Coordinates of C-alpha atoms (C1' of nucleotides) in Angstrom, one line a residue:
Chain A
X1 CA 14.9 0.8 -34.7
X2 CA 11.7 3.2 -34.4
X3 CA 12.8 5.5 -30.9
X4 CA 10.9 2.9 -29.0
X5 CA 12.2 -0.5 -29.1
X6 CA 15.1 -2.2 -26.8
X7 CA 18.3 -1.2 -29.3
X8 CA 17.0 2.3 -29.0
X9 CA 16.6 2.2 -25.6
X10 CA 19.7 0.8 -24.3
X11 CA 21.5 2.7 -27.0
X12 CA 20.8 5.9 -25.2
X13 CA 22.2 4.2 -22.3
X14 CA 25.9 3.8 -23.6
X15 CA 26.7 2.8 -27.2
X16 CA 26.0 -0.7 -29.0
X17 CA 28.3 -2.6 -31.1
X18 CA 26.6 -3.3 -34.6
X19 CA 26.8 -7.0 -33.6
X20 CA 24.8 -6.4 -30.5
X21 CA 22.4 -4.0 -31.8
X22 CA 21.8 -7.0 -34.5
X23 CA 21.1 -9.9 -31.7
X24 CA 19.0 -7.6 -29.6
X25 CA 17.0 -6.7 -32.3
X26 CA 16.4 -10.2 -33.2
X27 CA 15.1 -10.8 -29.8
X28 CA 12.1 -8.9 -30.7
X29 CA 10.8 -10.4 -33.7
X30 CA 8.0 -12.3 -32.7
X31 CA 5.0 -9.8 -32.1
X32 CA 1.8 -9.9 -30.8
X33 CA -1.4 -7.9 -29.9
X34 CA -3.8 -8.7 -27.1
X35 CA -7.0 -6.4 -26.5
X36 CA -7.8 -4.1 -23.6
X37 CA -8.4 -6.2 -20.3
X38 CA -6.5 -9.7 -22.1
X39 CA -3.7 -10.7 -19.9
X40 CA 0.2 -11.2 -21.1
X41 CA 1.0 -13.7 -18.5
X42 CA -0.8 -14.8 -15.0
X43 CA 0.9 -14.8 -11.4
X44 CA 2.1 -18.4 -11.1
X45 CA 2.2 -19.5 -15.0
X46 CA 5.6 -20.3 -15.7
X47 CA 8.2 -17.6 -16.1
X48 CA 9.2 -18.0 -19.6
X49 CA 8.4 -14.7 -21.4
X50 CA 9.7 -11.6 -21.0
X51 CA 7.9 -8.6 -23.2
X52 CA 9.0 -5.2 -24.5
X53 CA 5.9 -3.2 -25.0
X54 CA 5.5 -1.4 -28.4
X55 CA 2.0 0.0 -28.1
X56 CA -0.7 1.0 -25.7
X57 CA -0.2 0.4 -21.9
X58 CA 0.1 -2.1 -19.6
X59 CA -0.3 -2.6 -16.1
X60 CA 1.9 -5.6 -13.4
X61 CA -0.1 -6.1 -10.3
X62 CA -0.3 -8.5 -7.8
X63 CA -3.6 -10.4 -6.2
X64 CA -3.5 -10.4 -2.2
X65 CA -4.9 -13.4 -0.7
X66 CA -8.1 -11.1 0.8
X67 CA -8.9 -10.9 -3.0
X68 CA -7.9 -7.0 -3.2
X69 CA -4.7 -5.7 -5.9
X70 CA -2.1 -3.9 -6.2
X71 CA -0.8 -2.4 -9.0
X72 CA 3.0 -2.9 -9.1
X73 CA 3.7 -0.5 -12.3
X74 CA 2.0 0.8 -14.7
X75 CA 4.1 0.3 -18.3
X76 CA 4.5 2.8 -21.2
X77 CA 5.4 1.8 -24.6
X78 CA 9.4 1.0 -24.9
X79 CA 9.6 -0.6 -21.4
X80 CA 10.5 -4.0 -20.7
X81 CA 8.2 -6.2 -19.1
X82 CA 8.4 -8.8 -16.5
X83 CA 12.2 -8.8 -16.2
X84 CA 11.2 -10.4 -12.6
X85 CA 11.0 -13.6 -15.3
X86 CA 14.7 -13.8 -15.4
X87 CA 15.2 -14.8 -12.0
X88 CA 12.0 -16.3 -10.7
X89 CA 10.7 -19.6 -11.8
X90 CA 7.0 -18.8 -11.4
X91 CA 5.4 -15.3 -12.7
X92 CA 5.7 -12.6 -9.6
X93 CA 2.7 -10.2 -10.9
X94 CA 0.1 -10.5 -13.5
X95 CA 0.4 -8.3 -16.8
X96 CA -2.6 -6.9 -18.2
X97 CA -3.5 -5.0 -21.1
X98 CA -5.1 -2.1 -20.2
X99 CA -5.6 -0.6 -23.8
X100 CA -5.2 -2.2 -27.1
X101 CA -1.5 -4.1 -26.3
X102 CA 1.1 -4.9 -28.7
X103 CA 4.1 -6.0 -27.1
X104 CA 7.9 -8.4 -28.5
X105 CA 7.4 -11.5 -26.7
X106 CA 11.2 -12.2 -25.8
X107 CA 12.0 -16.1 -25.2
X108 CA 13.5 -16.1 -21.5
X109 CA 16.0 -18.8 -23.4
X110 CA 17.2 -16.5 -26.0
X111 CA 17.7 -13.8 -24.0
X112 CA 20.1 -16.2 -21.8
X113 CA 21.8 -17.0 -25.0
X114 CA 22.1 -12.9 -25.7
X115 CA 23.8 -12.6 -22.7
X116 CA 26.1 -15.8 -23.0
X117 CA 27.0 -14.4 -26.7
X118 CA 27.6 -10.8 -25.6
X119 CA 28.2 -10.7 -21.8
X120 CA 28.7 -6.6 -22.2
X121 CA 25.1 -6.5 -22.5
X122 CA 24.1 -7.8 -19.0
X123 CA 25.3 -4.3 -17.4
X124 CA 22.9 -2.8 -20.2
X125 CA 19.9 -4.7 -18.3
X126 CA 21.7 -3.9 -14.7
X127 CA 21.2 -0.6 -16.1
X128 CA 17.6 -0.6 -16.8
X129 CA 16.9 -2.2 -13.6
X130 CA 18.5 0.2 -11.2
X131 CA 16.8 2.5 -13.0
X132 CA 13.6 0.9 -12.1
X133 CA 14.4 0.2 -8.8
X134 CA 15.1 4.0 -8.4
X135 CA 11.2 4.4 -9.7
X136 CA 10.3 1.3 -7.1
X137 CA 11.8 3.4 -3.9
X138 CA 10.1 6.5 -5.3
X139 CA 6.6 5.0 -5.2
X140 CA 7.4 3.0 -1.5
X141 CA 8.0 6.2 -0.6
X142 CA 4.6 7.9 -1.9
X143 CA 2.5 4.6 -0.6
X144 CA 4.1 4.7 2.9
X145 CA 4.0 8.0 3.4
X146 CA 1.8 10.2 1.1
X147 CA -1.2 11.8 1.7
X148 CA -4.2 10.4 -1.0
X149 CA -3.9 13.4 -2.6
X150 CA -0.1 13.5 -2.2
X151 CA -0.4 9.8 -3.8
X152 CA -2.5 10.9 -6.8
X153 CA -0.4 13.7 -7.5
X154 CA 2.6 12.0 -7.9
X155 CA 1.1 9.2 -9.7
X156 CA -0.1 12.2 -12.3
X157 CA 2.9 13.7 -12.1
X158 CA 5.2 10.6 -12.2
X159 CA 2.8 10.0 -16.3
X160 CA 3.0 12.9 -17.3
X161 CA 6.9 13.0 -17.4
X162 CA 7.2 9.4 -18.6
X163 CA 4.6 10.2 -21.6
X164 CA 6.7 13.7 -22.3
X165 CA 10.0 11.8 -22.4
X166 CA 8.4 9.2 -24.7
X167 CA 6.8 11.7 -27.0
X168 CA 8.2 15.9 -26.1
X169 CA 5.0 17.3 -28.3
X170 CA 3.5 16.1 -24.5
X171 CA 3.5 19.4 -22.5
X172 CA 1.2 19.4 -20.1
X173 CA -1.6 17.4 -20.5
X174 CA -1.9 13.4 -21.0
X175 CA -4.9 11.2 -22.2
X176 CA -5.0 8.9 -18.7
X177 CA -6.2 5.5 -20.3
X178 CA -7.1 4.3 -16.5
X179 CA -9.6 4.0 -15.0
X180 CA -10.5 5.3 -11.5
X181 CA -10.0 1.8 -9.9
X182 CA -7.2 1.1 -11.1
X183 CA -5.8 4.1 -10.7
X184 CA -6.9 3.0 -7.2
X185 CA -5.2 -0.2 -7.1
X186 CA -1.8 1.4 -8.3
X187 CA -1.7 4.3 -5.5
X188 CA -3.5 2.4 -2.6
X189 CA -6.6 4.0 -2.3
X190 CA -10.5 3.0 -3.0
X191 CA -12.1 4.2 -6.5
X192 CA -14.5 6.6 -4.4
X193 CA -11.5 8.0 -2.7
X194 CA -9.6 8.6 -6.3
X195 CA -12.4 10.0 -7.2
X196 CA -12.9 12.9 -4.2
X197 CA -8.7 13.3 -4.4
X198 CA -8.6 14.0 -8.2
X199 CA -11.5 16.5 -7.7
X200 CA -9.6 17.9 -4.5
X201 CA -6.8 18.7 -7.0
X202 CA -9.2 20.3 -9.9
X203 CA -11.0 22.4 -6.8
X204 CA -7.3 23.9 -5.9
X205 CA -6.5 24.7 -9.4
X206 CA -3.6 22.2 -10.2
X207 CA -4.8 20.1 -12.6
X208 CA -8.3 20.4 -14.8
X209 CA -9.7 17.3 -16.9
X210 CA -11.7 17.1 -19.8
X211 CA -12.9 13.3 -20.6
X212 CA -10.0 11.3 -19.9
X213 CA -7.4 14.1 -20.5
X214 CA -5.7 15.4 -17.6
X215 CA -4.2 19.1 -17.7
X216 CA -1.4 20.0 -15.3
X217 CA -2.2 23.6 -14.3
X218 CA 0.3 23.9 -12.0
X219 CA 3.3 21.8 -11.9
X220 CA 5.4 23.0 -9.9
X221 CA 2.8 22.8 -6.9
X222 CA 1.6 19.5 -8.0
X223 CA 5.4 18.0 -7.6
X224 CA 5.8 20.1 -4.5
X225 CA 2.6 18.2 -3.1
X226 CA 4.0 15.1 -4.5
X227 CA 7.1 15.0 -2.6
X228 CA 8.4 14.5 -6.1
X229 CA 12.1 14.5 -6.6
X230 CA 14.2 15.0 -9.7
X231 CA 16.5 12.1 -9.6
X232 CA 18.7 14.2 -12.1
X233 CA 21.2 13.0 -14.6
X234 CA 22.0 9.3 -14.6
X235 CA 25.8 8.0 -15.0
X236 CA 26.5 5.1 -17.3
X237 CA 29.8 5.3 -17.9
X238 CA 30.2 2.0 -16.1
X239 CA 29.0 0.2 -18.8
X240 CA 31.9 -1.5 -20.1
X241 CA 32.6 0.0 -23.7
X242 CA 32.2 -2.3 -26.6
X243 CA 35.5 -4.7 -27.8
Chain B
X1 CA 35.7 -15.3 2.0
X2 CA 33.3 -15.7 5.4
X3 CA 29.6 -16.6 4.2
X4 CA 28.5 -13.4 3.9
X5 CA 30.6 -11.5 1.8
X6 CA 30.1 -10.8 -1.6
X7 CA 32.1 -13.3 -3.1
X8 CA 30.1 -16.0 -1.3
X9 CA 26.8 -14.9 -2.2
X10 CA 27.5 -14.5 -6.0
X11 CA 28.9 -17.9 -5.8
X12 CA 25.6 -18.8 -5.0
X13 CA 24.2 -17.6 -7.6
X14 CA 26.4 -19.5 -10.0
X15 CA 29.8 -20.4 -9.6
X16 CA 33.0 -17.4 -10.2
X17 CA 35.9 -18.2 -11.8
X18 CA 38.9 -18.0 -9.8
X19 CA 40.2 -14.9 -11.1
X20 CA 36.8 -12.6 -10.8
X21 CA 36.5 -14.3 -7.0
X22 CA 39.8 -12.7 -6.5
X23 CA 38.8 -9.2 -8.6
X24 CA 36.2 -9.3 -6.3
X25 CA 37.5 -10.2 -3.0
X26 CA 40.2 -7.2 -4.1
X27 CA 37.2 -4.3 -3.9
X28 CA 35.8 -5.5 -0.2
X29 CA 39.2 -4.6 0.9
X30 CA 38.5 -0.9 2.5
X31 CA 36.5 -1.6 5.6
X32 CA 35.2 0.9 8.1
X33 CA 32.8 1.3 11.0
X34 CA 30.3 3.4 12.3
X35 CA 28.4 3.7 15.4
X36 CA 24.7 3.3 15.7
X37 CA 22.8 6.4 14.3
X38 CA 25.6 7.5 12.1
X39 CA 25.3 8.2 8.5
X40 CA 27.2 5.9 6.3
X41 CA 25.7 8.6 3.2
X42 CA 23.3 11.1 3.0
X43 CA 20.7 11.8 0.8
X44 CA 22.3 14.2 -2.4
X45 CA 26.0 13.6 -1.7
X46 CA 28.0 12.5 -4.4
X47 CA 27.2 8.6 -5.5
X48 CA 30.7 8.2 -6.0
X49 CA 30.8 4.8 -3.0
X50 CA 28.8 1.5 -2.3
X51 CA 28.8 -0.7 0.3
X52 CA 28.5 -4.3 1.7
X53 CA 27.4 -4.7 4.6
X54 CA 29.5 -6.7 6.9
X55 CA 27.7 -6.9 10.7
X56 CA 25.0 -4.8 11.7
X57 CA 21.7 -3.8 10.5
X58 CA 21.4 -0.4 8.1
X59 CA 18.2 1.3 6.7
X60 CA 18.1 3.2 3.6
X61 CA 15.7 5.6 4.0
X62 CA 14.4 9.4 1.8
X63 CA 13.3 12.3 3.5
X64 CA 10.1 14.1 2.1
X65 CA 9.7 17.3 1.8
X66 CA 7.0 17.6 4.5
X67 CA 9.6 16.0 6.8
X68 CA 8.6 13.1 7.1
X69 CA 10.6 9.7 6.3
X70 CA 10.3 6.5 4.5
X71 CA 12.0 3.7 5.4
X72 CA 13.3 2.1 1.7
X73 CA 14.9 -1.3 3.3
X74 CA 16.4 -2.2 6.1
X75 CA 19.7 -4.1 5.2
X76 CA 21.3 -7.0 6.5
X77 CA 24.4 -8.1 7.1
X78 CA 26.0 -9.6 3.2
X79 CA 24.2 -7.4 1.4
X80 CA 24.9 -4.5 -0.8
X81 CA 23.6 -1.4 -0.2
X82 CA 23.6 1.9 -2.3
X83 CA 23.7 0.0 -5.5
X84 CA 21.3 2.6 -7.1
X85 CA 24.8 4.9 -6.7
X86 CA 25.8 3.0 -10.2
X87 CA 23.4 4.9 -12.0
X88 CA 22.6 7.9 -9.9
X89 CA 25.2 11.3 -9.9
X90 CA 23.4 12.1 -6.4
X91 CA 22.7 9.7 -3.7
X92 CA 18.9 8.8 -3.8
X93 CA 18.1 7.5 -0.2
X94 CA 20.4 7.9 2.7
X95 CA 22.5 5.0 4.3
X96 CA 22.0 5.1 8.2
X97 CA 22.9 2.4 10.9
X98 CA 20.9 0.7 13.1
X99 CA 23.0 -0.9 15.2
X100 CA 26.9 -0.3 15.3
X101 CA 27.8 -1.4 11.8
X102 CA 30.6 -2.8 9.6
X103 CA 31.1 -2.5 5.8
X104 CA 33.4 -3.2 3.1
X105 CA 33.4 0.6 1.2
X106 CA 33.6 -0.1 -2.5
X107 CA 35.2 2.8 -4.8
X108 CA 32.4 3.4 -7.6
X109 CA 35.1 3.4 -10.3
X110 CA 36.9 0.3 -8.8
X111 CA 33.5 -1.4 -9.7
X112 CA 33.3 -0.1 -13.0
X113 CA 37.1 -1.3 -13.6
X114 CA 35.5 -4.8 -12.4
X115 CA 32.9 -5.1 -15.0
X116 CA 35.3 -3.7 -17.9
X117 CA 38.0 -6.4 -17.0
X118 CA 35.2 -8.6 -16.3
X119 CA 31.9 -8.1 -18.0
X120 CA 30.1 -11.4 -17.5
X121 CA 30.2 -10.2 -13.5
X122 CA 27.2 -7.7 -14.9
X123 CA 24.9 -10.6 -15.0
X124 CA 25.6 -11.4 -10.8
X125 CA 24.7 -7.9 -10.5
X126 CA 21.9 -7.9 -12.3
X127 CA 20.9 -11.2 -10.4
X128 CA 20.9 -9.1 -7.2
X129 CA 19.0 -6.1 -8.6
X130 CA 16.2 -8.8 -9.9
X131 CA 16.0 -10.4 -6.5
X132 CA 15.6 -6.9 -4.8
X133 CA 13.1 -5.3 -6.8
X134 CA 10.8 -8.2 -6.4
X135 CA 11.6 -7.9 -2.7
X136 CA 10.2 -4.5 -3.5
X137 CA 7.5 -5.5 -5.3
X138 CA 5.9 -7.1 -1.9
X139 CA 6.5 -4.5 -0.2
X140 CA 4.6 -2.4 -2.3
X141 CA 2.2 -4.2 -2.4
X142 CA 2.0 -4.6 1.6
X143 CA 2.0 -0.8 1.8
X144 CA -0.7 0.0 -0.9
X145 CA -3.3 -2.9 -0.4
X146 CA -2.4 -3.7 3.5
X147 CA -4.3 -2.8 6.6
X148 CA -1.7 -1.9 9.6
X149 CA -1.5 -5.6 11.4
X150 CA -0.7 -6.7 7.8
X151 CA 2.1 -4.5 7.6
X152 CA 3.8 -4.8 10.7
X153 CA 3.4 -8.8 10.3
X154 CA 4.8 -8.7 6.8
X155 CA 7.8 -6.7 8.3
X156 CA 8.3 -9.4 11.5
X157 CA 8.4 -12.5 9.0
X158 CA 10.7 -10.4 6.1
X159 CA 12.8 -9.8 8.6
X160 CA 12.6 -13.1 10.5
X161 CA 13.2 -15.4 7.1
X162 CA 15.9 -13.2 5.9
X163 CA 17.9 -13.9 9.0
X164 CA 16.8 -17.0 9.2
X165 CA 18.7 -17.5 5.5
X166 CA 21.1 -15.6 7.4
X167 CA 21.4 -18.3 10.1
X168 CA 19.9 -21.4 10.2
X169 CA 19.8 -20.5 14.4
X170 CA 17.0 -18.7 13.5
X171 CA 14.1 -20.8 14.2
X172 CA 11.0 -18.3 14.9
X173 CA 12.4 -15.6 17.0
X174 CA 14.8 -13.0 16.6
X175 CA 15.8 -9.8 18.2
X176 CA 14.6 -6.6 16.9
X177 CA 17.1 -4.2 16.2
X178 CA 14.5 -1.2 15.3
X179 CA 13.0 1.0 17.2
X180 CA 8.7 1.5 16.8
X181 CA 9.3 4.4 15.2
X182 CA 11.4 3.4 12.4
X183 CA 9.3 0.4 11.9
X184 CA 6.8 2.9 11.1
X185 CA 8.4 4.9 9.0
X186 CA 9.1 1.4 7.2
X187 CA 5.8 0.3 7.5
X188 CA 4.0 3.8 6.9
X189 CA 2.2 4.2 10.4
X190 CA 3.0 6.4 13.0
X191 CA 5.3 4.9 16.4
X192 CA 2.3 4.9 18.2
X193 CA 0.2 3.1 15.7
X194 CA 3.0 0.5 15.0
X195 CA 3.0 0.2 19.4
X196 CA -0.8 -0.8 19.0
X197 CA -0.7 -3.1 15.8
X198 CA 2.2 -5.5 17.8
X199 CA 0.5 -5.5 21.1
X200 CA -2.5 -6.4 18.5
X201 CA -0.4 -9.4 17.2
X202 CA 0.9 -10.6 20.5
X203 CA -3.4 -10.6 22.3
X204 CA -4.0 -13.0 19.4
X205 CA -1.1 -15.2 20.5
X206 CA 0.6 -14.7 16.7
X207 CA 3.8 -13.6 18.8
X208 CA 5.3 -12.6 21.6
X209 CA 7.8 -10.3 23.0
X210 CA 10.5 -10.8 25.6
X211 CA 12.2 -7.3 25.3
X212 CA 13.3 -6.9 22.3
X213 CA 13.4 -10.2 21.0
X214 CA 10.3 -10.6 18.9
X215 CA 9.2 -14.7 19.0
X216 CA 6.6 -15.6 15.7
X217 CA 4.1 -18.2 18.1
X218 CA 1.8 -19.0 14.6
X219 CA 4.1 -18.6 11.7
X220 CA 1.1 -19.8 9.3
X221 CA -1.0 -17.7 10.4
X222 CA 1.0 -14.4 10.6
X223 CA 2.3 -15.5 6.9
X224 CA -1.8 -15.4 5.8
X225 CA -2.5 -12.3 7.1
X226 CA 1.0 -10.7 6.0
X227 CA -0.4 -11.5 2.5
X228 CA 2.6 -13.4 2.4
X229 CA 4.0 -15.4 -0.9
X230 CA 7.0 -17.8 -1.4
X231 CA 8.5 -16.8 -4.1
X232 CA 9.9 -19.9 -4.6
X233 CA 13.0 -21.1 -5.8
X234 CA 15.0 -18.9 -8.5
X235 CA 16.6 -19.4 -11.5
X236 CA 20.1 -18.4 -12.7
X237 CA 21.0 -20.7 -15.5
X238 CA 21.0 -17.7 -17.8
X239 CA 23.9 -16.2 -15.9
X240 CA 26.6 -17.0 -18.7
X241 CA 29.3 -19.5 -17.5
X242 CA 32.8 -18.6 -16.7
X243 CA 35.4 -18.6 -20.3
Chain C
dC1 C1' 20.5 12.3 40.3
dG2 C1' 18.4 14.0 36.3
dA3 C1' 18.0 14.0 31.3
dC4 C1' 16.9 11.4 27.6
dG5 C1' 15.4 7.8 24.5
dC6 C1' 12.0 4.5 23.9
dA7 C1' 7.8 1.9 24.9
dT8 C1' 3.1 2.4 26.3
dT9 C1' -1.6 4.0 27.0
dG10 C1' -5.7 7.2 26.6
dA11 C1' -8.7 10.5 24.3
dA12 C1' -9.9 13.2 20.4
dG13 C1' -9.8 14.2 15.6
dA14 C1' -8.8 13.5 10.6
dG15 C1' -8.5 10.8 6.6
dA16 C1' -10.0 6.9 4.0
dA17 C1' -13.1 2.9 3.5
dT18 C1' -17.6 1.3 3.0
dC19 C1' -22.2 1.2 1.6
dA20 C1' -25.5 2.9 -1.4
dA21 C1' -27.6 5.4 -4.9
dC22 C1' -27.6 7.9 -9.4
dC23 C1' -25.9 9.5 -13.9
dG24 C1' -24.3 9.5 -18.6
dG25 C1' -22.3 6.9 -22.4
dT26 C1' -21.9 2.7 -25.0
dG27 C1' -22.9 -1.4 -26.8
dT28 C1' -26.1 -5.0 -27.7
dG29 C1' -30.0 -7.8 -28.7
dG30 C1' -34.8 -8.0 -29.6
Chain D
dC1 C1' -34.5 1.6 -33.8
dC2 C1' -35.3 1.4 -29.2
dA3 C1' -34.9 -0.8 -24.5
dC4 C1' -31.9 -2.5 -21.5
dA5 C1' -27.6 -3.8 -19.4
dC6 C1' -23.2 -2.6 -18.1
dC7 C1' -19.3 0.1 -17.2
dG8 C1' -17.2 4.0 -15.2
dG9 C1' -17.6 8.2 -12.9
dT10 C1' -19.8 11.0 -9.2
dT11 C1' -21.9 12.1 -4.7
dG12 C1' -23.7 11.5 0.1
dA13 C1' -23.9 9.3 4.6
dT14 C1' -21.7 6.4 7.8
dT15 C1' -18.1 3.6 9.8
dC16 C1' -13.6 2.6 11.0
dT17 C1' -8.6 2.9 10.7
dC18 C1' -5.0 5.6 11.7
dT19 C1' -3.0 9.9 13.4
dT20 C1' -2.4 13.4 16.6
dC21 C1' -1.7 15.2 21.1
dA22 C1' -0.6 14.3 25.6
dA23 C1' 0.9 12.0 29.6
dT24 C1' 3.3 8.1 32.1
dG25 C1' 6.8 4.7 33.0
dC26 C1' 11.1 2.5 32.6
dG27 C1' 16.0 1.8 31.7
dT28 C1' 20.4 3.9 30.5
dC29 C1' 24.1 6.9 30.7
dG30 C1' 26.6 11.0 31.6

DNA sequence: CGACGCATTGAAGAGAATCAACCGGTGTGG
DNA sequence: CCACACCGGTTGATTCTCTTCAATGCGTCG
């Protein structure tokens, strides 16, 4: 019930039923905590488990047969992980802790019997992942066709709303718990390259960094270099309302 | 009711009752046309339609802001397209055909009736927005972490075992319906580059080309260096049976 | 016929990867 | 408590991939 967990989040969405709201929250009792580097789940294990992360971050990526990764998203507390696990047999991408973890390990079983119990709730998950695929085409977009700096901007840019939506006292500045490589592995680039691009973008005055926090000096420039689109207001009055 | 409407392929998912195949059948009625190049929708018009595609090949594709364009998927006949236009007020990625193309036009409101009068239906949905987004997944993965060759051969054999789903005809050739330049702005590379990564695929015997039919010589070995990965078989036994 | 769209090829240039070295902080074991 | 290893960030030099610019050819269609 805290502003983070998977009855908040989907009650934004469209309202729940107290019934629902009560089943959902049961889905998330069992807890657990895995330390910085620990994987949730492997590519290939069985597809069992599906997480809603409460604390720290958390990154999906994928290992290419050459031996190189790619980082598929990177997850903020609140989000649902590995929703891939409803459908696929075998784990798509790899989740890994990439600070201090605690995440609601969710039963891929008992989520089937949430959705036999209360069918309404399935557009509530269709919901969520449009919302992600939205996200998805957004970051094809930035691979295929941004710049590196383009590609670091937007990833910067693409945080820093995420972590201001989760928490508003975030204005302008982030704490960015990743490290260069991966940040890397999630835009497409080498470490070295991150590395000369985030410097490109302190040299022109849009962002400055101090440790690992990252200040946004110029936002409006950094989204405009971004390609970054406001995908505006989102319409869920599709979702069937409760009996 | 033909194999490749949307009736058939949630069946395959898990069977419909005989009333939601009917509710269903009842939105593919509106069908229209539209000659290659022609805009089915444009990016930032009102989400207020969806489609199914019924014969022809369709890209979704954004513009940026510099211009240039990404390719988000190229659709085939059977499938939906502009399913983001549930959640979206604006349209995210424009709709444009390929080839001359045929689709059943579904009324945004008319498919939020659907889910009121028959809310399990959600859960098919959501089947289909699972199986994209880990469609997307690879591909982000092929445009972050893969060198040119790899993207152009990940594209041929996507495109080559979707149609081969499609039509068991398909044995390892089909006929390509894009041009090189929006294979490039699918794959991220310039017309010219995506002209010198083929010819690169065809000197090393992995294919060959007899006009525009494309004809995969070494599927093995185009599948290695497409960093390619069965995803294996999926699972939709949490879908919620029929009352 | 002539214009146009698309494929193709060459040459030059820019952007990113690679290789290699160094630095500062942190943690750890002697 | 210090020496050392290790991780992550930074920088330079070089190589290579991909883009850009430009020109040519070929087929189609008005």
């Amino acid at each position: 019930m805290d502003g983070n967990g998977l009855v908040a989040r989907m009650s934004r969405l469209s309202p729940l039923a107290a019934s629902e709201a009560k089943a959902i929250a049961g889905l998330e009792g069992r807890q657990r905590s895995w330390r910085r580097g620990a994987y949730l789940q492997r590519e290939n294990d069985r597809a069992d488990e599906l997480f809603i992360l409460r604390d720290g971050w958390a990154i999906a990526a994928t290992l290419l047969n050459d031996g190189s990764r790619q980082i598929v998203q990177v997850h903020l507390p609140g989000e649902l992980m590995g929703s891939a696990n409803l459908l696929a047999t075998r784990v798509p991408q790899s989740l890994c802790a990439v600070t201090e973890v605690t995440a609601a390990v969710i039963d891929r079983g008992a989520l089937a019997r949430l959705m036999k119990d209360h069918p309404r709730l399935a557009a509530y998950f269709l919901a969520l992942a449009e919302l992600d695929r939205l996200a998805m085409a957004d970051r094809i977009a930035s691979l295929g066709r941004g710049s590196g700096r383009a590609r670091i901007a937007a990833f910067l840019i693409d945080l820093m709303i995420r972590l201001r939506r989760l928490d508003p006292v975030v204005e302008n500045s982030f704490a960015m718990r990743l490290t260069q490589e991966q940040i890397g592995d999630a835009t497409g680039l080498t470490a070295v390259h991150v590395n000369r691009m985030m410097r490109a973008l302190v040299d022109d005055g849009l962002v400055t960094r101090d440790g690992a926090v990252v200040v946004v000096k110029d936002e409006p420039q950094l989204m405009r270099l971004a390609h970054f689109v406001d995908r505006g207001s989102i319409d869920t009055s599709w979702i069937p309302a409760p009996v």
